[in-house]
CSV table of C-alpha atoms in Angstrom, one decimal:
chain,number,residue,atom,x,y,z
S,9,MET,CA,-12.2,-2.8,-12.7
S,10,LEU,CA,-12.3,0.4,-10.6
S,11,VAL,CA,-16.0,0.0,-10.1
S,12,LEU,CA,-15.4,-3.6,-8.8
S,13,LEU,CA,-12.6,-2.5,-6.5
S,14,VAL,CA,-14.5,0.4,-4.9
S,15,GLY,CA,-17.8,-1.6,-5.0
S,16,THR,CA,-16.2,-4.5,-3.1
S,17,GLY,CA,-15.1,-2.0,-0.4
S,18,ILE,CA,-18.5,-0.5,-0.1
S,19,PHE,CA,-20.1,-4.0,0.1
S,20,LEU,CA,-17.7,-5.1,2.8
S,21,MET,CA,-18.1,-1.8,4.7
S,22,ILE,CA,-21.9,-2.2,4.8
S,23,ARG,CA,-21.6,-5.9,5.8
S,24,LEU,CA,-19.2,-5.0,8.6
S,25,ARG,CA,-21.6,-2.3,9.7
S,26,PHE,CA,-18.8,0.4,9.2
S,27,LYS,CA,-16.6,-1.2,11.9
S,28,PRO,CA,-13.4,-0.5,10.0
S,29,ILE,CA,-14.2,3.3,10.3
S,30,ARG,CA,-15.8,3.1,13.7
S,31,ASN,CA,-12.8,1.1,15.1
S,32,LEU,CA,-10.1,3.1,13.3
S,33,GLY,CA,-8.9,4.7,16.5
S,34,TYR,CA,-8.7,1.3,18.2
S,35,ALA,CA,-6.7,0.0,15.2
S,36,LEU,CA,-4.2,2.9,15.3
S,37,ARG,CA,-3.6,2.3,19.0
S,38,GLN,CA,-3.0,-1.4,18.3
S,39,VAL,CA,-0.3,-0.5,15.9
S,40,PHE,CA,1.9,0.8,18.7
S,41,SER,CA,0.8,-1.6,21.5
S,42,ARG,CA,3.3,-3.8,23.3
S,43,HIS,CA,1.8,-6.8,21.6
S,44,SER,CA,2.2,-5.3,18.1
S,45,LEU,CA,5.8,-4.2,18.7
S,46,GLY,CA,6.8,-7.7,19.8
S,47,LYS,CA,7.7,-6.7,23.4
S,48,GLY,CA,7.1,-9.0,26.3
S,49,ASP,CA,6.1,-12.7,26.0
S,50,ASN,CA,4.5,-13.3,22.6
S,51,ALA,CA,4.0,-17.0,22.0
S,52,ASP,CA,1.5,-16.5,19.2
S,53,ALA,CA,2.1,-18.4,15.9
S,54,GLY,CA,3.9,-16.4,13.2
S,55,ASP,CA,7.3,-15.3,11.9
S,56,ILE,CA,7.5,-11.5,12.6
S,57,SER,CA,5.8,-9.1,15.0
S,58,PRO,CA,2.5,-7.5,14.0
S,59,PHE,CA,4.3,-4.1,13.7
S,60,GLN,CA,7.0,-5.6,11.4
S,61,SER,CA,4.2,-7.2,9.3
S,62,LEU,CA,2.5,-3.8,8.9
S,63,MET,CA,5.8,-2.1,8.1
S,64,THR,CA,6.5,-4.7,5.4
S,65,ALA,CA,3.1,-4.0,4.0
S,66,LEU,CA,3.6,-0.3,4.3
S,67,ALA,CA,7.1,-0.6,2.7
S,68,ALA,CA,5.4,-2.1,-0.3
S,69,THR,CA,2.5,0.5,-0.4
S,70,ILE,CA,4.3,3.7,0.5
S,71,GLY,CA,6.2,4.2,-2.7
S,72,THR,CA,6.2,6.0,-6.0
S,73,GLY,CA,2.4,6.2,-5.8
S,74,ASN,CA,2.7,8.7,-3.0
S,75,ILE,CA,5.0,11.1,-4.9
S,76,VAL,CA,4.7,10.2,-8.6
S,77,GLY,CA,1.2,8.7,-8.5
S,78,VAL,CA,-0.4,11.7,-6.8
S,79,ALA,CA,1.3,14.1,-9.1
S,80,THR,CA,0.2,12.0,-12.2
S,81,ALA,CA,-3.4,11.8,-11.0
S,82,MET,CA,-3.6,15.6,-10.4
S,83,THR,CA,-2.1,16.3,-13.8
S,84,LEU,CA,-4.2,13.8,-15.8
S,85,GLY,CA,-7.4,14.0,-13.7
S,86,GLY,CA,-7.2,17.5,-12.3
S,87,PRO,CA,-6.8,18.6,-8.6
S,88,GLY,CA,-10.1,16.8,-7.8
S,89,ALA,CA,-8.4,13.5,-8.3
S,90,LEU,CA,-7.1,13.9,-4.8
S,91,PHE,CA,-10.6,13.9,-3.4
S,92,TRP,CA,-11.4,10.6,-5.2
S,93,MET,CA,-8.2,9.1,-3.8
S,94,TRP,CA,-9.6,9.9,-0.3
S,95,ILE,CA,-12.9,8.1,-1.2
S,96,SER,CA,-11.1,5.1,-2.5
S,97,ALA,CA,-9.1,4.9,0.7
S,98,LEU,CA,-12.1,5.2,2.9
S,99,PHE,CA,-13.8,2.1,1.5
S,100,GLY,CA,-10.4,0.6,1.0
S,101,LEU,CA,-10.1,0.3,4.8
S,102,ALA,CA,-12.8,-2.5,4.7
S,103,THR,CA,-11.1,-4.2,1.7
S,104,LYS,CA,-7.7,-4.2,3.4
S,105,TYR,CA,-9.2,-5.4,6.7
S,106,GLY,CA,-11.2,-8.2,5.0
S,107,GLU,CA,-8.3,-9.6,2.9
S,108,SER,CA,-5.9,-9.5,6.0
S,109,VAL,CA,-8.4,-11.4,8.2
S,110,LEU,CA,-8.8,-14.1,5.5
S,111,ALA,CA,-5.0,-14.3,5.1
S,112,VAL,CA,-4.4,-15.0,8.8
S,113,PHE,CA,-7.4,-17.3,9.1
S,114,TYR,CA,-6.4,-19.6,6.2
S,115,ARG,CA,-2.6,-19.4,6.4
S,116,GLU,CA,-0.4,-22.5,6.5
S,117,LYS,CA,3.2,-23.4,7.5
S,118,ASN,CA,5.6,-24.2,4.7
S,119,GLN,CA,8.4,-26.8,4.7
S,120,ASN,CA,10.8,-24.3,6.4
S,121,GLY,CA,8.3,-23.7,9.3
S,122,GLU,CA,7.4,-20.2,8.0
S,123,MET,CA,3.9,-18.9,7.7
S,124,SER,CA,2.5,-18.7,4.1
S,125,GLY,CA,-0.8,-16.9,3.4
S,126,GLY,CA,-2.6,-14.5,1.1
S,127,PRO,CA,-5.5,-14.7,-1.4
S,128,MET,CA,-4.1,-17.9,-3.0
S,129,PHE,CA,-4.4,-19.8,0.3
S,130,SER,CA,-7.7,-18.1,1.2
S,131,ILE,CA,-9.2,-19.2,-2.1
S,132,LYS,CA,-7.7,-22.7,-2.0
S,133,ASN,CA,-8.8,-23.4,1.6
S,134,GLY,CA,-12.0,-21.4,1.7
S,135,PHE,CA,-13.8,-22.2,-1.5
S,136,THR,CA,-16.2,-25.2,-1.3
S,137,ILE,CA,-16.0,-25.7,-5.1
S,138,LYS,CA,-12.4,-27.0,-5.1
S,139,TRP,CA,-11.7,-27.0,-8.9
S,140,LEU,CA,-12.8,-23.3,-9.0
S,141,GLY,CA,-10.7,-22.5,-6.0
S,142,THR,CA,-7.6,-24.3,-7.5
S,143,ILE,CA,-7.9,-22.3,-10.8
S,144,LEU,CA,-8.5,-18.9,-9.1
S,145,ALA,CA,-5.7,-19.5,-6.5
S,146,GLY,CA,-3.3,-20.4,-9.2
S,147,ALA,CA,-4.3,-17.4,-11.3
S,148,PHE,CA,-3.8,-15.0,-8.4
S,149,ALA,CA,-0.3,-16.4,-7.7
S,150,VAL,CA,0.7,-16.1,-11.3
S,151,PHE,CA,-0.6,-12.5,-11.6
S,152,ALA,CA,1.1,-11.6,-8.3
S,153,VAL,CA,4.5,-12.8,-9.5
S,154,ILE,CA,4.0,-10.8,-12.7
S,155,ALA,CA,2.8,-7.7,-10.7
S,156,SER,CA,5.9,-7.9,-8.4
S,157,PHE,CA,8.0,-7.1,-11.5
S,158,GLY,CA,5.6,-4.2,-12.4
S,159,ILE,CA,4.2,-2.2,-9.4
S,160,GLY,CA,6.9,-3.6,-7.1
S,161,ASN,CA,10.0,-3.2,-9.3
S,162,LEU,CA,9.9,-1.5,-12.7
S,163,THR,CA,7.8,1.6,-11.6
S,164,GLN,CA,9.8,2.0,-8.4
S,165,ILE,CA,13.3,1.9,-9.9
S,166,ASN,CA,12.2,3.9,-12.9
S,167,SER,CA,11.1,6.7,-10.7
S,168,ILE,CA,14.3,6.5,-8.5
S,169,ALA,CA,16.6,6.6,-11.6
S,170,ASP,CA,14.7,9.5,-13.2
S,171,ALA,CA,14.7,11.6,-10.0
S,172,VAL,CA,18.4,10.9,-9.3
S,173,LYS,CA,19.3,11.8,-12.8
S,174,ASN,CA,17.4,15.1,-12.7
S,175,THR,CA,18.6,16.1,-9.3
S,176,PHE,CA,22.1,14.8,-9.0
S,177,SER,CA,22.9,14.1,-12.8
S,178,ILE,CA,23.8,10.5,-12.1
S,179,PRO,CA,23.3,8.2,-15.1
S,180,THR,CA,20.2,5.9,-14.8
S,181,TRP,CA,22.3,2.7,-15.2
S,182,ILE,CA,24.5,3.5,-12.2
S,183,THR,CA,21.4,4.0,-10.0
S,184,GLY,CA,19.9,0.7,-11.3
S,185,LEU,CA,23.1,-1.2,-10.5
S,186,VAL,CA,23.5,0.2,-7.0
S,187,ILE,CA,19.9,-0.4,-6.0
S,188,ALA,CA,20.0,-4.0,-7.5
S,189,VAL,CA,23.0,-4.8,-5.4
S,190,LEU,CA,21.5,-3.4,-2.2
S,191,VAL,CA,18.2,-5.2,-2.7
S,192,GLY,CA,20.0,-8.5,-3.4
S,193,ILE,CA,21.9,-8.2,-0.1
S,194,VAL,CA,18.6,-7.7,1.9
S,195,LEU,CA,16.8,-10.5,0.0
S,196,LEU,CA,19.4,-13.0,1.2
S,197,GLY,CA,18.0,-12.8,4.7
S,198,GLY,CA,14.3,-13.6,3.8
S,199,ILE,CA,11.3,-12.2,5.6
S,200,GLN,CA,13.1,-11.6,8.9
S,201,SER,CA,15.6,-9.4,7.1
S,202,ILE,CA,12.9,-7.6,5.1
S,203,GLY,CA,10.8,-7.1,8.2
S,204,LYS,CA,13.7,-5.6,10.2
S,205,VAL,CA,14.9,-3.3,7.4
S,206,SER,CA,11.3,-2.1,6.7
S,207,SER,CA,10.6,-1.4,10.4
S,208,LYS,CA,13.6,0.9,10.4
S,209,ILE,CA,13.2,2.6,7.0
S,210,VAL,CA,9.4,3.1,6.8
S,211,PRO,CA,8.9,5.3,9.9
S,212,VAL,CA,12.0,7.4,9.2
S,213,MET,CA,11.2,8.0,5.6
S,214,ALA,CA,7.5,8.8,6.3
S,215,VAL,CA,8.4,11.4,8.9
S,216,PHE,CA,11.2,12.9,6.8
S,217,TYR,CA,9.0,13.3,3.7
S,218,GLY,CA,5.9,14.3,5.8
S,219,VAL,CA,7.8,17.1,7.5
S,220,GLY,CA,9.0,18.4,4.1
S,221,CYS,CA,5.4,18.5,2.8
S,222,LEU,CA,4.2,20.3,6.0
S,223,ILE,CA,6.9,23.0,5.5
S,224,ILE,CA,5.7,23.6,1.9
S,225,ILE,CA,2.1,23.7,3.1
S,226,ILE,CA,2.9,26.1,6.0
S,227,ILE,CA,5.0,28.5,3.8
S,228,ASN,CA,2.1,28.5,1.2
S,229,ALA,CA,-0.6,28.6,3.8
S,230,GLY,CA,-2.1,31.7,2.2
S,231,ASN,CA,-2.9,29.6,-0.9
S,232,MET,CA,-4.5,26.7,1.2
S,233,SER,CA,-8.2,27.8,0.8
S,234,ALA,CA,-7.7,28.4,-3.0
S,235,GLY,CA,-6.0,25.0,-3.3
S,236,LEU,CA,-8.8,23.2,-1.4
S,237,SER,CA,-11.5,24.9,-3.4
S,238,GLN,CA,-9.8,23.8,-6.6
S,239,ILE,CA,-9.7,20.2,-5.3
S,240,MET,CA,-13.4,20.2,-4.4
S,241,GLU,CA,-14.6,22.1,-7.5
S,242,SER,CA,-12.6,19.8,-9.9
S,243,ALA,CA,-13.9,16.7,-8.1
S,244,PHE,CA,-17.5,17.4,-8.9
S,245,SER,CA,-17.3,19.6,-12.0
S,246,PRO,CA,-19.3,18.2,-15.0
S,247,ASN,CA,-17.3,20.4,-17.4
S,248,SER,CA,-13.6,21.1,-17.9
S,249,ILE,CA,-12.3,23.9,-15.7
S,250,LEU,CA,-9.1,25.5,-14.3
S,251,GLY,CA,-7.6,27.1,-17.4
S,252,GLY,CA,-4.0,25.9,-17.6
S,253,VAL,CA,-4.9,22.4,-16.6
S,254,ALA,CA,-8.2,22.3,-18.5
S,255,GLY,CA,-9.9,19.3,-19.9
S,256,PHE,CA,-10.8,17.7,-16.6
S,257,SER,CA,-14.2,16.8,-15.3
S,258,PHE,CA,-15.9,14.7,-12.7
S,259,ALA,CA,-15.4,11.6,-14.7
S,260,THR,CA,-11.6,12.1,-15.3
S,261,ALA,CA,-11.0,13.2,-11.7
S,262,MET,CA,-12.8,10.1,-10.4
S,263,ARG,CA,-11.1,7.7,-12.9
S,264,PHE,CA,-7.5,8.9,-12.2
S,265,GLY,CA,-8.1,9.5,-8.5
S,266,VAL,CA,-9.4,6.0,-7.8
S,267,ALA,CA,-6.8,4.4,-10.2
S,268,ARG,CA,-3.8,6.1,-8.6
S,269,GLY,CA,-5.4,5.7,-5.1
S,270,VAL,CA,-5.6,2.0,-5.6
S,271,PHE,CA,-2.1,1.9,-7.0
S,272,SER,CA,-0.9,3.7,-3.9
S,273,ASN,CA,-2.7,1.9,-1.1
S,274,GLU,CA,-3.2,-1.5,-2.9
S,275,ALA,CA,-6.5,-2.1,-1.2
S,276,GLY,CA,-8.2,-5.0,-3.1
S,277,LEU,CA,-5.1,-6.1,-4.9
S,278,GLY,CA,-4.4,-8.9,-2.4
S,279,SER,CA,-0.8,-7.9,-1.8
S,280,ALA,CA,-0.8,-6.7,1.8
S,281,PRO,CA,-2.4,-9.8,3.3
S,282,ILE,CA,0.6,-11.8,2.2
S,283,ALA,CA,2.6,-9.8,4.8
S,284,ALA,CA,-0.3,-10.0,7.3
S,285,ALA,CA,-0.1,-13.8,7.2
S,286,ALA,CA,3.4,-13.8,8.6
S,287,ALA,CA,2.4,-11.8,11.8
S,288,LYS,CA,2.4,-13.3,15.3
S,289,THR,CA,-1.1,-12.7,16.4
S,290,ASP,CA,-3.8,-14.2,18.6
S,291,HIS,CA,-6.7,-13.5,16.3
S,292,PRO,CA,-7.2,-12.9,12.5
S,293,SER,CA,-9.3,-9.7,13.2
S,294,ARG,CA,-6.6,-8.1,15.4
S,295,GLN,CA,-4.1,-8.3,12.5
S,296,GLY,CA,-6.9,-7.2,10.1
S,297,TYR,CA,-7.3,-4.0,12.1
S,298,ILE,CA,-3.5,-3.4,12.3
S,299,ASN,CA,-2.9,-4.0,8.6
S,300,MET,CA,-6.0,-1.9,7.7
S,301,THR,CA,-4.2,1.2,9.1
S,302,GLY,CA,-1.8,0.9,6.2
S,303,THR,CA,-4.4,2.4,3.9
S,304,PHE,CA,-5.0,5.2,6.3
S,305,PHE,CA,-1.3,6.0,6.6
S,306,ASP,CA,-0.6,5.7,2.9
S,307,THR,CA,-3.4,7.6,1.3
S,308,ILE,CA,-5.2,9.7,4.0
S,309,ILE,CA,-1.9,11.0,5.4
S,310,VAL,CA,1.1,10.7,2.9
S,311,CYS,CA,-0.8,11.1,-0.4
S,312,THR,CA,-2.8,14.0,1.1
S,313,LEU,CA,0.4,15.8,2.2
S,314,THR,CA,1.8,15.4,-1.4
S,315,GLY,CA,-1.5,16.6,-2.9
S,316,LEU,CA,-1.8,19.7,-0.7
S,317,ALA,CA,1.9,20.6,-1.2
S,318,ILE,CA,1.3,20.5,-5.0
S,319,ALA,CA,-2.0,22.4,-4.8
S,320,CYS,CA,-0.7,25.1,-2.5
S,321,SER,CA,2.6,25.7,-4.3
S,322,GLY,CA,1.0,26.7,-7.6
S,323,ALA,CA,3.1,24.1,-9.5
S,324,LEU,CA,0.1,22.3,-11.1
S,325,GLY,CA,-0.2,23.4,-14.8
S,326,THR,CA,3.5,24.2,-15.1
S,327,LEU,CA,4.9,23.6,-18.6
S,328,ASP,CA,8.3,22.2,-19.4
S,329,ALA,CA,10.8,23.4,-22.1
S,330,ASN,CA,8.9,21.5,-24.7
S,331,GLY,CA,5.6,23.1,-23.8
S,332,GLU,CA,4.2,20.0,-22.2
S,333,LEU,CA,2.6,19.7,-18.7
S,334,VAL,CA,5.1,18.8,-16.0
S,335,THR,CA,4.0,15.5,-14.3
S,336,GLY,CA,5.2,12.6,-12.2
S,337,ALA,CA,8.1,13.1,-9.9
S,338,SER,CA,9.1,16.3,-11.8
S,339,LEU,CA,5.9,18.0,-10.7
S,340,THR,CA,6.4,17.2,-7.0
S,341,ILE,CA,10.0,18.3,-7.3
S,342,THR,CA,8.8,21.6,-9.0
S,343,ALA,CA,6.3,22.1,-6.1
S,344,PHE,CA,9.2,21.8,-3.6
S,345,THR,CA,11.8,23.8,-5.5
S,346,ASN,CA,9.3,26.7,-6.1
S,347,THR,CA,9.1,27.1,-2.3
S,348,LEU,CA,12.5,25.8,-1.0
S,349,GLY,CA,14.8,26.2,-3.9
S,350,PRO,CA,17.3,23.5,-4.8
S,351,VAL,CA,17.0,22.0,-1.3
S,352,GLY,CA,13.3,21.1,-2.1
S,353,GLY,CA,14.5,18.9,-5.0
S,354,TYR,CA,16.9,17.0,-2.7
S,355,VAL,CA,14.1,16.4,-0.2
S,356,VAL,CA,11.8,14.9,-2.8
S,357,THR,CA,14.5,12.8,-4.4
S,358,ILE,CA,15.8,11.4,-1.1
S,359,GLY,CA,12.2,10.7,-0.1
S,360,LEU,CA,11.5,9.0,-3.4
S,361,ILE,CA,14.7,6.8,-3.1
S,362,LEU,CA,13.7,5.6,0.3
S,363,PHE,CA,10.0,5.1,-0.6
S,364,ALA,CA,10.7,3.2,-3.8
S,365,PHE,CA,13.6,1.1,-2.3
S,366,SER,CA,11.3,-0.1,0.6
S,367,THR,CA,8.5,-0.9,-1.9
S,368,ILE,CA,10.9,-3.0,-3.9
S,369,LEU,CA,11.8,-5.0,-0.8
S,370,GLY,CA,8.1,-5.5,0.2
S,371,TRP,CA,7.1,-6.6,-3.2
S,372,SER,CA,10.0,-9.0,-3.6
S,373,TYR,CA,8.5,-10.9,-0.6
S,374,TYR,CA,5.0,-10.9,-2.1
S,375,GLY,CA,6.3,-12.2,-5.4
S,376,GLU,CA,8.5,-14.8,-3.7
S,377,LYS,CA,5.6,-16.1,-1.6
S,378,SER,CA,3.3,-16.3,-4.6
S,379,LEU,CA,6.0,-18.2,-6.5
S,380,GLU,CA,6.4,-20.5,-3.5
S,381,TYR,CA,2.7,-21.4,-3.9
S,382,LEU,CA,3.3,-22.4,-7.5
S,383,ALA,CA,6.7,-24.1,-7.2
S,384,ARG,CA,7.7,-25.6,-3.8
S,385,SER,CA,11.4,-26.0,-4.8
S,386,PRO,CA,13.8,-23.8,-2.8
S,387,LYS,CA,15.8,-23.4,-6.1
S,388,ALA,CA,12.8,-21.5,-7.6
S,389,ARG,CA,13.1,-18.9,-4.8
S,390,VAL,CA,16.8,-18.4,-5.5
S,391,VAL,CA,16.2,-18.0,-9.2
S,392,TYR,CA,13.3,-15.5,-8.5
S,393,ARG,CA,15.6,-13.4,-6.3
S,394,CYS,CA,18.3,-13.2,-9.0
S,395,ILE,CA,15.8,-12.3,-11.8
S,396,PHE,CA,14.1,-9.7,-9.5
S,397,ALA,CA,17.4,-8.0,-8.9
S,398,ALA,CA,18.3,-8.1,-12.6
S,399,VAL,CA,15.0,-6.6,-13.6
S,400,ILE,CA,15.8,-3.6,-11.3
S,401,PHE,CA,18.6,-2.7,-13.6
S,402,ILE,CA,16.4,-3.1,-16.7
S,403,GLY,CA,13.7,-0.9,-15.1
S,404,ALA,CA,16.1,1.9,-14.5
S,405,ILE,CA,16.7,2.4,-18.3
S,406,THR,CA,13.1,1.7,-19.5
S,407,THR,CA,10.7,4.5,-20.6
S,408,LEU,CA,8.0,5.5,-18.1
S,409,GLU,CA,4.9,5.0,-20.3
S,410,ILE,CA,5.6,1.3,-20.9
S,411,VAL,CA,6.4,0.8,-17.2
S,412,TRP,CA,3.1,2.3,-15.9
S,413,ASP,CA,0.9,0.6,-18.5
S,414,PHE,CA,2.5,-2.8,-17.7
S,415,SER,CA,1.9,-2.2,-13.9
S,416,ASP,CA,-1.7,-1.1,-14.2
S,417,THR,CA,-2.5,-4.2,-16.3
S,418,ALA,CA,-0.8,-6.6,-13.9
S,419,ASN,CA,-2.6,-5.0,-11.0
S,420,GLY,CA,-6.0,-5.4,-12.6
S,421,LEU,CA,-5.4,-9.1,-13.4
S,422,MET,CA,-4.2,-9.7,-9.8
S,423,ALA,CA,-7.2,-7.9,-8.2
S,424,ILE,CA,-9.9,-10.0,-10.0
S,425,PRO,CA,-9.4,-13.4,-8.2
S,426,ASN,CA,-8.8,-11.5,-4.9
S,427,LEU,CA,-12.0,-9.5,-5.1
S,428,ILE,CA,-14.0,-12.7,-6.1
S,429,CYS,CA,-12.5,-14.3,-2.9
S,430,LEU,CA,-13.5,-11.3,-0.7
S,431,LEU,CA,-17.1,-11.4,-2.0
S,432,VAL,CA,-17.5,-15.2,-1.8
S,433,LEU,CA,-15.9,-15.4,1.7
S,434,SER,CA,-17.4,-12.3,3.2
S,435,ASN,CA,-19.4,-14.4,5.7
S,436,VAL,CA,-16.1,-15.7,7.1
S,437,ILE,CA,-14.9,-12.1,7.5
S,438,VAL,CA,-18.1,-11.0,9.3
S,439,LYS,CA,-18.0,-14.1,11.5
S,440,GLN,CA,-14.3,-13.5,12.5
S,441,THR,CA,-15.1,-9.9,13.2
S,442,ASN,CA,-18.0,-10.7,15.5
S,443,ASP,CA,-15.9,-13.4,17.3
S,444,PHE,CA,-13.1,-10.9,17.9
S,445,ASP,CA,-15.7,-8.4,19.2
S,446,GLU,CA,-17.0,-10.8,21.8
S,447,LYS,CA,-13.6,-12.3,22.9
S,448,PHE,CA,-11.4,-9.3,22.8
S,449,LEU,CA,-12.6,-5.9,21.5
S,450,LYS,CA,-15.4,-5.2,24.0
S,451,ARG,CA,-13.2,-6.2,27.0
S,452,GLU,CA,-10.2,-4.2,25.8
S,453,LYS,CA,-12.3,-1.1,25.2
S,454,LEU,CA,-13.9,-1.4,28.6
S,455,MET,CA,-10.5,-1.8,30.3
S,456,ARG,CA,-9.1,1.3,28.5
S,457,LYS,CA,-12.2,3.3,29.6
S,458,GLN,CA,-11.8,2.2,33.2
S,459,LYS,CA,-8.1,2.9,33.1
S,460,LYS,CA,-8.7,6.4,31.7
S,461,HIS,CA,-11.4,7.0,34.3
S,462,HIS,CA,-9.1,5.9,37.1
S,463,ILE,CA,-6.3,8.2,35.9
């Protein structure tokens, strides 16, 4: 599965002549452009601004994977797992770009006048062998609904409840109940409500947590070179190394790094393009570039900050009272408390609450849109929202191992039809990219160069 995920990214990156990397700077500028922010006259088809679309996707991707996932990967796969998270993200740019382009290109309007898109529509409308397209599109939608209760619900609330209990001594059932009610309130407003809340929460939470990580890294700057050398040695070591966290090699570092990297940035799962399809945009490739930056922000920036904070703090390899390795949110909290004292635990816990809460919101939209593809009845959406909120409470009191195993399985099943779609429709992605180059990209880059020269 991991070979297929990364392999698809490599294949698309080569087919696109490395444009997702070459145009990353352009893509980042687009995120904060007037058009993306929805300022001025924007008559393009869609429900929310390109920025709100990206924030909805980022709300779903920047979650427990950035705090719990990184810590888990570095405990189970060694420090070198962080390096393989970077590699998965690099090629994940092409995957995220491609699936977002297809989502906008093949999107449709539903009976409420809202845009609906994602791999299920790309497969249904793009495949020439219709019976195969019908089966794969239906399979993706079913797996996405299941995954919304795993990666988008159970793992998130489980991590919130665990962190709140450890930091503030609040029972898990109380946390589950409060979050379930808050999510239910936001879900009543649909995608517009989710988009507005996400565009407010995501930038604030990312900056808040990022500053906390930077403080840890700066205070432990003397350990930076040792931490980086551990990461690189562990990434390529054929044998187990590093004493206290021994038993890790190249294979385990790659396996856990790529697995947790994919869990974090979701490139190849087919989730983010469901949000991309709702954006007001003048070309599929423009939104493809904007949504692609989600992988950059998620893994290259936020996951890296977490990984470096853990590596520099000396927390990796810490044993708990039972003599077992500290992992998950507890490891990240240990890294912060070792440096900042009790305040560090509060920073991580608050960051985790915000990250996981926003992920729950983003994934509720993905699950609802996938269910909408399977059952057009408005009643089905209401039932889904009620069940989704109820599962939040259940997730708060469920053991972590069951939750993560369920999530990884659901993710894998969801990715298969999406990756097949990307490979089969890669010609459409290339064609749309070349079309955007000719119509917009070259002219916009030239205008920027002229403006810069004039200044």
